XYZ file of N, CA and C in Angstrom:
825
model
N -25.869 -7.984 -5.587
C -25.970 -7.423 -4.242
C -24.812 -7.914 -3.388
N -24.202 -7.018 -2.617
C -23.025 -7.381 -1.834
C -23.403 -8.313 -0.689
N -22.519 -9.253 -0.409
C -22.675 -10.177 0.715
C -22.425 -9.461 2.038
N -21.703 -8.338 1.988
C -21.293 -7.612 3.184
C -21.818 -6.173 3.170
N -21.875 -5.596 4.348
C -22.004 -4.147 4.460
C -20.637 -3.552 4.132
N -20.599 -2.534 3.287
C -19.332 -1.994 2.800
C -19.155 -0.562 3.288
N -18.016 -0.307 3.934
C -17.614 1.054 4.305
C -16.238 1.300 3.695
N -15.989 2.536 3.309
C -14.695 2.822 2.685
C -14.286 4.264 2.905
N -12.996 4.483 2.742
C -12.421 5.820 2.878
C -11.103 5.832 2.118
N -10.883 6.867 1.342
C -9.591 7.040 0.667
C -9.317 8.531 0.524
N -8.303 9.007 1.252
C -8.020 10.444 1.322
C -6.531 10.679 1.085
N -6.230 11.513 0.112
C -4.844 11.891 -0.138
C -4.440 13.049 0.762
N -3.176 13.094 1.144
C -2.735 14.181 2.025
C -2.337 15.424 1.242
N -2.192 15.285 -0.066
C -1.975 16.454 -0.921
C -3.246 16.685 -1.732
N -3.179 17.473 -2.801
C -4.374 17.685 -3.606
C -4.544 16.582 -4.640
N -3.823 15.486 -4.479
C -4.021 14.275 -5.269
C -3.767 13.087 -4.353
N -4.173 11.913 -4.812
C -4.123 10.715 -3.983
C -3.363 9.617 -4.722
N -2.352 9.034 -4.062
C -1.621 7.919 -4.661
C -2.156 6.571 -4.171
N -3.187 6.612 -3.329
C -3.963 5.421 -2.994
C -5.177 5.364 -3.914
N -5.813 4.200 -3.961
C -7.073 4.066 -4.694
C -7.787 2.812 -4.206
N -9.082 2.753 -4.473
C -9.892 1.599 -4.106
C -10.676 1.107 -5.318
N -10.872 -0.209 -5.383
C -11.773 -0.824 -6.353
C -12.837 -1.558 -5.557
N -14.113 -1.283 -5.844
C -15.187 -1.902 -5.066
C -16.307 -2.393 -5.970
N -16.492 -3.717 -5.980
C -17.620 -4.350 -6.645
C -18.287 -5.287 -5.632
N -19.378 -5.914 -6.023
C -20.097 -6.757 -5.073
C -19.286 -7.966 -4.605
N -18.397 -8.446 -5.438
C -17.639 -9.645 -5.089
C -16.132 -9.494 -5.305
N -15.678 -8.227 -5.402
C -14.266 -7.983 -5.684
C -13.880 -6.610 -5.132
N -12.918 -6.606 -4.199
C -12.522 -5.365 -3.521
C -10.999 -5.285 -3.470
N -10.472 -4.090 -3.751
C -9.021 -3.915 -3.815
C -8.610 -2.587 -3.190
N -7.526 -2.621 -2.400
C -6.893 -1.404 -1.882
C -5.529 -1.264 -2.533
N -5.255 -0.094 -3.089
C -4.016 0.168 -3.821
C -3.214 1.269 -3.139
N -1.914 1.062 -3.059
C -1.012 2.060 -2.466
C 0.127 2.307 -3.454
N 0.047 3.417 -4.158
C 1.052 3.730 -5.161
C 2.271 4.417 -4.573
N 3.415 4.190 -5.218
C 4.667 4.845 -4.814
C 5.337 5.410 -6.063
N 5.574 6.708 -6.055
C 6.288 7.340 -7.159
C 7.768 6.997 -7.065
N 8.448 6.975 -8.208
C 9.892 6.717 -8.208
C 10.645 7.791 -7.443
N 11.923 7.555 -7.235
C 12.742 8.480 -6.444
C 13.408 9.532 -7.330
N 12.650 9.989 -8.294
C 13.058 11.088 -9.177
C 11.846 12.006 -9.307
N 12.034 13.166 -9.898
C 10.885 14.033 -10.156
C 9.902 13.302 -11.059
N 8.620 13.428 -10.785
C 7.608 12.730 -11.570
C 7.664 13.140 -13.036
N 7.482 12.157 -13.881
C 7.403 12.415 -15.315
C 6.018 12.920 -15.701
N 4.997 12.479 -14.936
C 3.603 12.766 -15.264
C 2.958 13.487 -14.086
N 2.291 14.580 -14.342
C 1.628 15.340 -13.285
C 0.236 14.773 -13.010
N -0.255 14.804 -11.759
C 0.411 15.369 -10.581
C 1.503 14.488 -9.996
N 1.428 13.167 -10.241
C 2.521 12.291 -9.828
C 2.439 10.998 -10.625
N 3.572 10.345 -10.788
C 3.611 9.077 -11.526
C 2.753 8.014 -10.854
N 2.772 7.976 -9.517
C 2.022 6.948 -8.801
C 0.518 7.157 -8.932
N 0.057 8.409 -8.843
C -1.381 8.648 -8.986
C -1.842 8.288 -10.399
N -1.006 8.565 -11.399
C -1.315 8.149 -12.773
C -1.404 6.633 -12.862
N -0.427 5.949 -12.266
C -0.375 4.492 -12.377
C -1.560 3.824 -11.694
N -1.915 4.259 -10.477
C -3.027 3.596 -9.778
C -4.353 3.845 -10.499
N -4.526 5.020 -11.071
C -5.766 5.307 -11.789
C -5.885 4.471 -13.060
N -4.766 4.262 -13.759
C -4.790 3.416 -14.954
C -4.933 1.941 -14.578
N -4.317 1.547 -13.472
C -4.434 0.172 -12.990
C -5.895 -0.157 -12.672
N -6.588 0.786 -12.040
C -7.995 0.589 -11.686
C -8.852 0.256 -12.908
N -8.515 0.824 -14.043
C -9.302 0.604 -15.259
C -9.133 -0.822 -15.791
N -8.005 -1.454 -15.464
C -7.665 -2.749 -16.046
C -7.890 -3.932 -15.120
N -7.796 -3.712 -13.814
C -7.786 -4.834 -12.872
C -9.206 -5.290 -12.550
N -9.478 -6.548 -12.858
C -10.810 -7.105 -12.660
C -10.693 -8.523 -12.101
N -11.810 -9.044 -11.659
C -11.900 -10.419 -11.165
C -11.349 -11.373 -12.226
N -10.577 -12.367 -11.792
C -9.870 -13.228 -12.743
C -9.747 -14.644 -12.189
N -9.481 -15.578 -13.068
C -9.189 -16.955 -12.654
C -7.698 -17.189 -12.467
N -6.891 -16.231 -12.896
C -5.431 -16.380 -12.787
C -4.829 -14.992 -12.562
N -4.702 -14.619 -11.304
C -4.262 -13.260 -10.996
C -2.784 -13.036 -11.289
N -1.966 -14.063 -11.152
C -0.549 -13.897 -11.499
C -0.400 -13.529 -12.977
N -1.097 -14.246 -13.834
C -1.053 -13.951 -15.271
C -1.679 -12.587 -15.554
N -2.801 -12.320 -14.891
C -3.492 -11.045 -15.093
C -2.602 -9.863 -14.735
N -1.910 -9.956 -13.604
C -1.054 -8.855 -13.162
C 0.148 -8.678 -14.086
N 0.705 -9.771 -14.585
C 1.834 -9.657 -15.528
C 1.375 -8.981 -16.822
N 0.174 -9.338 -17.297
C -0.357 -8.712 -18.508
C -0.607 -7.219 -18.297
N -1.164 -6.873 -17.148
C -1.413 -5.458 -16.836
C -0.090 -4.698 -16.733
N 0.917 -5.331 -16.140
C 2.225 -4.698 -16.015
C 2.786 -4.322 -17.383
N 2.697 -5.227 -18.325
C 3.223 -4.964 -19.677
C 2.463 -3.817 -20.344
N 1.133 -3.818 -20.188
C 0.327 -2.757 -20.792
C 0.648 -1.394 -20.177
N 0.789 -1.381 -18.849
C 1.037 -0.107 -18.173
C 2.466 0.384 -18.378
N 3.400 -0.531 -18.589
C 4.769 -0.117 -18.925
C 4.749 0.682 -20.228
N 4.108 0.129 -21.254
C 4.046 0.822 -22.544
C 3.315 2.156 -22.414
N 2.213 2.152 -21.670
C 1.436 3.375 -21.490
C 2.262 4.439 -20.770
N 2.969 4.025 -19.712
C 3.769 4.968 -18.933
C 4.915 5.537 -19.763
N 5.634 4.694 -20.455
C 6.761 5.146 -21.280
C 6.301 6.142 -22.337
N 5.165 5.838 -22.968
C 4.655 6.730 -24.014
C 4.123 8.030 -23.432
N 3.381 7.943 -22.337
C 2.810 9.145 -21.721
C 3.909 10.051 -21.184
N 4.944 9.445 -20.594
C 6.033 10.221 -20.014
C 7.065 10.645 -21.070
N 6.922 10.092 -22.277
C 7.850 10.387 -23.367
C 9.296 10.078 -22.968
N 9.490 8.886 -22.407
C 10.814 8.467 -21.939
C 11.587 7.803 -23.078
N 12.791 8.299 -23.312
C 13.651 7.740 -24.361
C 14.805 6.926 -23.784
N 15.138 7.186 -22.529
C 16.269 6.522 -21.879
C 15.935 5.055 -21.604
N 16.732 4.141 -22.145
C 16.485 2.708 -21.966
C 17.264 2.133 -20.781
N 17.987 2.978 -20.056
C 18.818 2.505 -18.950
C 18.250 2.855 -17.577
N 16.965 3.111 -17.519
C 16.352 3.438 -16.244
C 16.321 2.212 -15.331
N 16.378 2.448 -14.034
C 16.354 1.367 -13.052
C 15.070 1.429 -12.229
N 14.939 0.544 -11.273
C 13.724 0.460 -10.466
C 13.373 1.786 -9.796
N 14.365 2.553 -9.408
C 14.103 3.793 -8.673
C 13.400 4.849 -9.522
N 13.397 4.673 -10.839
C 12.773 5.649 -11.728
C 11.283 5.387 -11.958
N 10.822 4.195 -11.603
C 9.468 3.799 -11.959
C 8.517 3.813 -10.759
N 7.265 4.194 -10.983
C 6.265 4.047 -9.922
C 5.901 2.576 -9.745
N 5.352 2.246 -8.594
C 4.935 0.877 -8.310
C 3.668 0.920 -7.471
N 3.089 -0.252 -7.220
C 1.842 -0.322 -6.460
C 1.884 -1.515 -5.509
N 1.564 -1.266 -4.256
C 1.253 -2.354 -3.336
C -0.251 -2.535 -3.329
N -0.730 -3.771 -3.249
C -2.169 -3.979 -3.250
C -2.579 -5.175 -2.409
N -3.770 -5.094 -1.868
C -4.417 -6.240 -1.243
C -5.819 -6.307 -1.825
N -6.334 -7.532 -1.997
C -7.676 -7.634 -2.558
C -8.381 -8.897 -2.100
N -9.698 -8.876 -2.281
C -10.567 -9.969 -1.861
C -11.429 -10.389 -3.045
N -11.474 -11.687 -3.290
C -12.304 -12.268 -4.349
C -13.349 -13.155 -3.669
N -14.627 -12.839 -3.878
C -15.720 -13.545 -3.218
C -16.508 -14.382 -4.223
N -16.748 -15.652 -3.875
C -17.592 -16.529 -4.680
C -18.716 -17.069 -3.804
N -19.902 -16.523 -3.972
C -21.047 -16.999 -3.189
C -21.413 -18.424 -3.590
N -21.279 -18.719 -4.881
C -21.640 -20.042 -5.380
C -20.801 -21.146 -4.732
N -19.516 -20.861 -4.513
C -18.607 -21.844 -3.929
C -18.410 -21.663 -2.428
N -19.160 -20.717 -1.837
C -19.008 -20.404 -0.410
C -17.531 -20.159 -0.088
N -16.905 -19.282 -0.892
C -15.452 -19.081 -0.782
C -15.111 -17.597 -0.790
N -14.190 -17.232 0.064
C -13.596 -15.902 0.059
C -12.090 -16.091 0.070
N -11.430 -15.515 -0.903
C -9.978 -15.660 -0.989
C -9.334 -14.283 -0.908
N -8.342 -14.159 -0.032
C -7.643 -12.882 0.114
C -6.279 -12.977 -0.571
N -5.810 -11.837 -1.071
C -4.524 -11.756 -1.767
C -3.769 -10.530 -1.266
N -2.458 -10.643 -1.177
C -1.622 -9.486 -0.843
C -0.397 -9.453 -1.749
N -0.013 -8.251 -2.113
C 1.206 -8.015 -2.881
C 1.750 -6.663 -2.437
N 2.767 -6.676 -1.606
C 3.272 -5.438 -1.031
C 2.704 -5.224 0.357
N 2.739 -3.979 0.827
C 2.435 -3.740 2.242
C 0.995 -3.394 2.606
N 0.045 -3.155 1.681
C -1.343 -3.040 2.145
C -1.783 -4.344 2.815
N -2.463 -4.227 3.950
C -2.745 -5.412 4.756
C -4.163 -5.926 4.501
N -4.364 -7.176 4.915
C -5.711 -7.739 5.014
C -5.916 -8.182 6.455
N -6.977 -7.696 7.063
C -7.406 -8.165 8.383
C -8.679 -8.952 8.173
N -8.752 -10.150 8.731
C -9.948 -10.967 8.566
C -10.370 -11.536 9.911
N -11.652 -11.411 10.176
C -12.224 -11.951 11.408
C -13.239 -13.029 11.034
N -13.047 -14.228 11.580
C -13.953 -15.335 11.332
C -14.571 -15.793 12.648
N -15.401 -16.792 12.579
C -16.008 -17.346 13.789
C -14.958 -17.985 14.698
N -13.771 -18.274 14.143
C -12.710 -18.919 14.919
C -11.722 -17.925 15.516
N -11.763 -16.688 15.082
C -10.803 -15.700 15.571
C -10.447 -14.715 14.479
N -9.305 -14.039 14.621
C -8.894 -13.045 13.631
C -7.451 -13.277 13.203
N -7.140 -12.821 11.985
C -5.788 -12.930 11.432
C -5.444 -11.631 10.716
N -4.156 -11.337 10.676
C -3.669 -10.189 9.905
C -2.670 -10.702 8.884
N -2.822 -10.284 7.639
C -1.905 -10.676 6.580
C -1.139 -9.425 6.154
N 0.157 -9.448 6.398
C 0.966 -8.256 6.200
C 2.366 -8.667 5.758
N 2.823 -8.089 4.670
C 4.206 -8.283 4.235
C 5.031 -7.169 4.877
N 5.832 -7.539 5.865
C 6.564 -6.540 6.653
C 7.920 -6.174 6.067
N 8.302 -6.768 4.946
C 9.664 -6.556 4.439
C 9.925 -5.102 4.048
N 8.964 -4.469 3.388
C 9.165 -3.069 2.994
C 9.155 -2.152 4.207
N 8.252 -2.408 5.154
C 8.201 -1.555 6.342
C 9.480 -1.673 7.162
N 10.107 -2.839 7.160
C 11.383 -2.992 7.868
C 12.476 -2.152 7.198
N 12.466 -2.126 5.865
C 13.424 -1.271 5.141
C 13.148 0.202 5.437
N 11.869 0.576 5.456
C 11.498 1.963 5.765
C 11.920 2.344 7.183
N 11.810 1.401 8.102
C 12.192 1.681 9.486
C 13.691 1.981 9.604
N 14.497 1.325 8.774
C 15.935 1.609 8.765
C 16.190 3.034 8.269
N 15.388 3.455 7.289
C 15.510 4.824 6.786
C 15.129 5.818 7.874
N 14.050 5.542 8.588
C 13.609 6.427 9.664
C 14.703 6.555 10.732
N 15.353 5.454 11.071
C 16.432 5.494 12.062
C 17.582 6.384 11.590
N 17.894 6.329 10.290
C 18.943 7.195 9.731
C 18.502 8.656 9.756
N 17.225 8.900 9.504
C 16.711 10.264 9.570
C 16.836 10.817 10.992
N 16.532 9.981 11.981
C 16.678 10.391 13.378
C 18.144 10.714 13.686
N 19.048 9.897 13.161
C 20.481 10.104 13.377
C 20.919 11.464 12.816
N 20.555 11.758 11.575
C 20.948 13.033 10.961
C 20.250 14.215 11.630
N 19.029 13.998 12.074
C 18.296 15.060 12.755
C 19.024 15.489 14.028
N 19.501 14.514 14.791
C 20.206 14.826 16.042
C 21.613 15.340 15.774
N 22.299 14.717 14.825
C 23.688 15.081 14.548
C 23.804 16.485 13.981
N 22.904 16.865 13.084
C 23.014 18.133 12.368
C 21.944 19.144 12.789
N 21.226 18.817 13.871
C 20.216 19.715 14.411
C 19.210 20.138 13.334
N 18.699 19.136 12.623
C 17.702 19.373 11.584
C 16.362 18.799 12.031
N 15.299 19.295 11.422
C 14.016 18.631 11.610
C 14.036 17.336 10.796
N 13.165 16.409 11.150
C 13.080 15.158 10.382
C 12.732 15.442 8.927
N 11.903 16.450 8.699
C 11.528 16.799 7.324
C 12.726 17.230 6.489
N 13.756 17.764 7.159
C 14.927 18.285 6.435
C 15.979 17.210 6.165
N 15.762 15.993 6.637
C 16.795 14.959 6.502
C 16.593 14.049 5.295
N 15.552 14.298 4.497
C 15.253 13.370 3.404
C 16.404 13.257 2.399
N 17.036 14.374 2.073
C 18.169 14.315 1.150
C 19.328 13.505 1.725
N 19.469 13.515 3.047
C 20.540 12.762 3.699
C 20.349 11.257 3.558
N 19.111 10.825 3.390
C 18.839 9.379 3.316
C 18.429 8.943 1.916
N 18.565 9.842 0.935
C 18.115 9.526 -0.420
C 18.830 8.305 -0.984
N 20.135 8.190 -0.749
C 20.865 7.034 -1.273
C 20.361 5.729 -0.678
N 20.035 5.750 0.620
C 19.485 4.546 1.249
C 18.109 4.226 0.684
N 17.304 5.246 0.429
C 15.998 5.025 -0.197
C 16.155 4.376 -1.569
N 17.161 4.825 -2.328
C 17.397 4.259 -3.653
C 17.870 2.806 -3.556
N 18.743 2.536 -2.601
C 19.209 1.159 -2.395
C 18.016 0.248 -2.085
N 17.154 0.715 -1.211
C 15.976 -0.077 -0.855
C 15.028 -0.256 -2.034
N 14.794 0.809 -2.794
C 13.881 0.726 -3.936
C 14.390 -0.288 -4.962
N 15.697 -0.379 -5.096
C 16.260 -1.316 -6.072
C 16.291 -2.763 -5.578
N 15.729 -2.997 -4.388
C 15.508 -4.368 -3.896
C 14.126 -4.889 -4.289
N 13.368 -4.060 -4.979
C 12.015 -4.408 -5.394
C 11.992 -5.657 -6.263
N 11.222 -6.643 -5.833
C 11.053 -7.898 -6.566
C 12.373 -8.620 -6.837
N 13.265 -8.529 -5.854
C 14.519 -9.278 -5.891
C 14.573 -10.214 -4.686
N 15.367 -11.260 -4.790
C 15.599 -12.162 -3.675
C 16.180 -11.357 -2.511
N 15.644 -11.589 -1.326
C 16.022 -10.859 -0.110
C 15.566 -9.397 -0.155
N 14.667 -9.090 -1.077
C 14.100 -7.751 -1.134
C 12.645 -7.774 -0.698
N 11.782 -7.157 -1.481
C 10.351 -7.137 -1.159
C 9.555 -7.219 -2.448
N 8.306 -7.675 -2.338
C 7.429 -7.837 -3.498
C 6.475 -6.670 -3.629
N 6.228 -6.265 -4.856
C 5.285 -5.185 -5.132
C 4.924 -5.266 -6.613
N 3.774 -4.716 -6.999
C 3.420 -4.667 -8.415
C 4.306 -3.634 -9.098
N 4.995 -4.068 -10.138
C 5.943 -3.190 -10.821
C 5.694 -3.200 -12.317
N 6.008 -2.088 -12.968
C 5.991 -2.038 -14.432
C 7.411 -2.024 -14.990
N 8.403 -2.094 -14.090
C 9.795 -2.122 -14.533
C 10.073 -3.477 -15.182
N 10.525 -3.479 -16.424
C 10.578 -4.712 -17.213
C 11.455 -5.793 -16.608
N 12.521 -5.404 -15.921
C 13.392 -6.416 -15.322
C 13.062 -6.658 -13.849
N 11.881 -6.225 -13.438
C 11.541 -6.359 -12.022
C 10.093 -6.727 -11.774
N 9.535 -7.605 -12.617
C 8.117 -7.951 -12.469
C 7.918 -9.346 -11.889
N 8.967 -9.926 -11.324
C 8.840 -11.269 -10.749
C 8.290 -11.206 -9.328
N 7.106 -10.614 -9.209
C 6.518 -10.456 -7.888
C 5.786 -11.728 -7.467
N 5.671 -11.903 -6.164
C 5.085 -13.101 -5.579
C 3.772 -12.747 -4.898
N 2.667 -13.168 -5.484
C 1.343 -12.890 -4.952
C 0.989 -13.937 -3.896
N 0.658 -13.471 -2.696
C 0.290 -14.378 -1.605
C -1.222 -14.462 -1.493
N -1.736 -15.647 -1.120
C -3.186 -15.787 -1.008
C -3.564 -16.826 0.043
N -4.816 -16.737 0.503
C -5.361 -17.721 1.438
C -6.874 -17.764 1.257
N -7.444 -18.967 1.381
C -8.867 -19.172 1.146
C -9.608 -19.390 2.469
N -10.850 -18.852 2.542
C -11.712 -19.021 3.702
C -13.111 -19.417 3.238
N -13.859 -20.077 4.131
C -15.268 -20.342 3.862
C -16.051 -19.055 4.087
N -16.774 -18.646 3.078
C -17.456 -17.350 3.109
C -18.418 -17.236 4.291
N -19.149 -18.296 4.590
C -20.141 -18.197 5.656
C -19.530 -18.154 7.054
N -18.205 -18.333 7.165
C -17.527 -18.232 8.451
C -16.876 -16.861 8.666
N -16.862 -16.040 7.610
C -16.198 -14.731 7.681
C -17.157 -13.684 8.228
N -16.700 -12.942 9.239
C -17.511 -11.903 9.850
C -17.073 -10.498 9.458
N -15.787 -10.331 9.182
C -15.267 -9.017 8.790
C -13.997 -9.184 7.961
N -13.846 -8.327 6.961
C -12.599 -8.236 6.202
C -12.266 -6.766 6.025
N -11.013 -6.399 6.289
C -10.560 -5.025 6.061
C -9.316 -5.041 5.183
N -9.308 -4.172 4.198
C -8.139 -3.938 3.349
C -7.669 -2.527 3.640
N -6.405 -2.353 4.026
C -5.956 -1.023 4.442
C -4.537 -0.745 3.970
N -4.291 0.491 3.563
C -2.942 0.915 3.200
C -2.189 1.341 4.462
N -0.883 1.555 4.311
C -0.064 1.824 5.501
C -0.397 3.159 6.155
N -1.013 4.086 5.396
C -1.435 5.343 6.006
C -2.471 5.119 7.094
N -3.407 4.223 6.850
C -4.409 3.888 7.864
C -3.773 3.096 8.997
N -2.861 2.194 8.661
C -2.250 1.331 9.670
C -1.369 2.101 10.643
N -1.012 3.352 10.320
C -0.208 4.144 11.239
C -0.920 4.398 12.570
N -2.247 4.294 12.575
C -2.981 4.457 13.830
C -2.492 3.453 14.864
N -2.088 2.276 14.388
C -1.551 1.250 15.290
C -0.028 1.214 15.259
N 0.557 1.216 14.056
C 1.995 0.975 13.908
C 2.859 2.159 14.342
N 2.368 3.384 14.161
C 3.165 4.585 14.440
C 2.649 5.332 15.666
N 1.345 5.596 15.700
C 0.785 6.428 16.765
C 0.334 5.613 17.979
N 0.209 4.315 17.825
C -0.110 3.410 18.949
C -1.384 3.839 19.683
N -2.381 4.251 18.904
C -3.657 4.671 19.482
C -4.432 3.466 20.010
N -4.282 2.325 19.339
C -5.040 1.133 19.694
C -4.092 0.033 20.138
N -4.551 -0.817 21.051
C -3.655 -1.803 21.656
C -3.438 -3.027 20.779
N -4.331 -3.286 19.820
C -4.162 -4.415 18.912
C -5.005 -4.184 17.658
N -4.875 -5.086 16.687
C -5.597 -4.933 15.429
C -7.106 -5.114 15.609
N -7.501 -5.985 16.516
C -8.934 -6.185 16.752
C -9.591 -4.882 17.197
N -8.931 -4.168 18.082
C -9.477 -2.894 18.544
C -9.501 -1.868 17.414
N -8.404 -1.792 16.662
C -8.318 -0.839 15.552
C -9.478 -1.017 14.571
N -9.707 -2.260 14.126
C -10.701 -2.476 13.084
C -12.127 -2.556 13.605
N -12.284 -2.553 14.921
C -13.635 -2.474 15.489
C -14.148 -1.041 15.498
N -13.239 -0.071 15.321
C -13.610 1.339 15.405
C -14.199 1.852 14.085
N -14.963 2.919 14.191
C -15.471 3.612 13.018
C -14.291 4.151 12.209
N -14.294 3.911 10.915
C -13.112 4.265 10.113
C -12.889 5.776 10.043
N -13.953 6.560 10.101
C -13.781 8.017 10.099
C -13.177 8.507 11.415
N -13.530 7.835 12.506
C -12.940 8.162 13.801
C -11.436 7.900 13.778
N -11.035 6.763 13.191
C -9.607 6.430 13.099
C -8.888 7.471 12.257
N -9.487 7.844 11.120
C -8.880 8.853 10.248
C -8.659 10.172 10.979
N -9.652 10.612 11.728
C -9.534 11.878 12.449
C -8.414 11.814 13.483
N -8.257 10.688 14.144
C -7.183 10.550 15.130
C -5.821 10.639 14.441
N -5.661 9.960 13.310
C -4.394 10.008 12.565
C -4.098 11.436 12.124
N -5.087 12.082 11.518
C -4.906 13.451 11.005
C -4.507 14.408 12.118
N -5.189 14.326 13.255
C -4.909 15.235 14.366
C -3.523 14.987 14.965
N -3.142 13.721 15.129
C -1.830 13.409 15.679
C -0.724 13.848 14.722
N -0.958 13.672 13.420
C 0.030 14.106 12.423
C 0.194 15.621 12.440
N -0.914 16.340 12.540
C -0.852 17.801 12.588
C -0.161 18.284 13.859
N -0.456 17.619 14.971
C 0.163 18.009 16.251
C 1.662 17.731 16.264
N 2.100 16.789 15.436
C 3.519 16.425 15.366
C 4.039 16.684 13.952
N 3.744 17.881 13.446
C 4.083 18.218 12.055
C 5.582 18.168 11.783
N 6.415 18.394 12.800
C 7.870 18.373 12.624
C 8.456 16.970 12.817
N 7.585 15.984 12.986
C 7.990 14.572 13.103
C 9.022 14.403 14.220
N 8.625 14.758 15.418
C 9.503 14.648 16.583
C 9.046 13.519 17.512
N 7.777 13.550 17.875
C 7.268 12.567 18.834
C 7.064 11.199 18.207
N 6.617 11.183 16.944
C 6.316 9.925 16.256
C 7.171 9.822 14.986
N 8.354 9.227 15.056
C 9.235 9.132 13.880
C 8.559 8.383 12.728
N 8.645 8.973 11.529
C 8.048 8.389 10.335
C 8.641 9.081 9.123
N 8.362 8.586 7.922
C 9.000 9.101 6.711
C 8.475 10.482 6.308
N 7.219 10.751 6.573
C 6.628 12.037 6.190
C 5.538 12.409 7.189
N 5.121 13.664 7.152
C 4.158 14.144 8.146
C 2.900 13.276 8.172
N 2.321 13.030 6.997
C 1.128 12.196 6.909
C 1.115 11.505 5.553
N 0.536 10.336 5.515
C 0.486 9.549 4.286
C -0.951 9.537 3.765
N -1.125 9.113 2.511
C -2.461 8.848 2.007
C -3.079 7.729 2.849
N -4.372 7.825 3.098
C -5.049 6.918 4.025
C -6.239 6.273 3.321
N -6.242 4.934 3.257
C -7.327 4.229 2.566
C -7.691 2.937 3.282
N -8.984 2.622 3.260
C -9.474 1.377 3.844
C -10.804 0.975 3.211
N -10.992 -0.328 3.059
C -12.295 -0.909 2.779
C -12.616 -1.837 3.943
N -13.803 -1.675 4.511
C -14.230 -2.496 5.644
C -15.511 -3.229 5.257
N -15.452 -4.555 5.267
C -16.587 -5.403 4.933
C -17.067 -6.113 6.192
N -18.316 -5.912 6.551
C -18.850 -6.564 7.753
C -20.219 -7.167 7.448
N -20.536 -8.210 8.194
C -21.869 -8.837 8.044
C -22.913 -8.025 8.794
């Protein structure tokens, strides 16, 4: 039986979803997949394939660094075989990857430990206050891309949607910083790029009042659309209400004029655990 009341939402903006959730009584994970910067090898997309296969393998563990490295090796072989890839000179930009945040709960030890790898966030509220755990390195790189898109949009009188080819080289440069020094960390199946750094922090379970795991699509309610004044307000709201606000604002700004961002709308996922 779960220690918390569990609410969740995961919605893809296309007819497939590159986000995913794992939910058990004592283990919860939010996944945000990213397809490589080439045409997908596997339909409907490389990232949706990867997150679905990852879900089958990822379980509660005593050593998550080792567990993730083992899963990476298995999924590399699976991906190469499924995609029928013969080229041995592929780089990071060719491979899908996954950002994830997760929570491991031990009632016996009165312990809750949160983990992050990539940009899905963890918000935690305890009797002492609230904290947000977020790796901002990838979002900072994305923000530089958005600024370049704005530049080309104004210079060449294009919509933001039409500027993606103009910034493709910058996207590739950023993608090849994956799991490198001065780059960003993410779960990767690329053989020369699996040196990811898993971050974690431990809390006393009986002091925790709320935990939220959210992908960047959900976080746009605060980071992009500025609907809420802080994270406490954002996560106090009904998650379906937040989703509707994001969807409506994205539709109203379909040409990406008022709210600069990489695409009209992203996949949106959250797990909310409350007492």
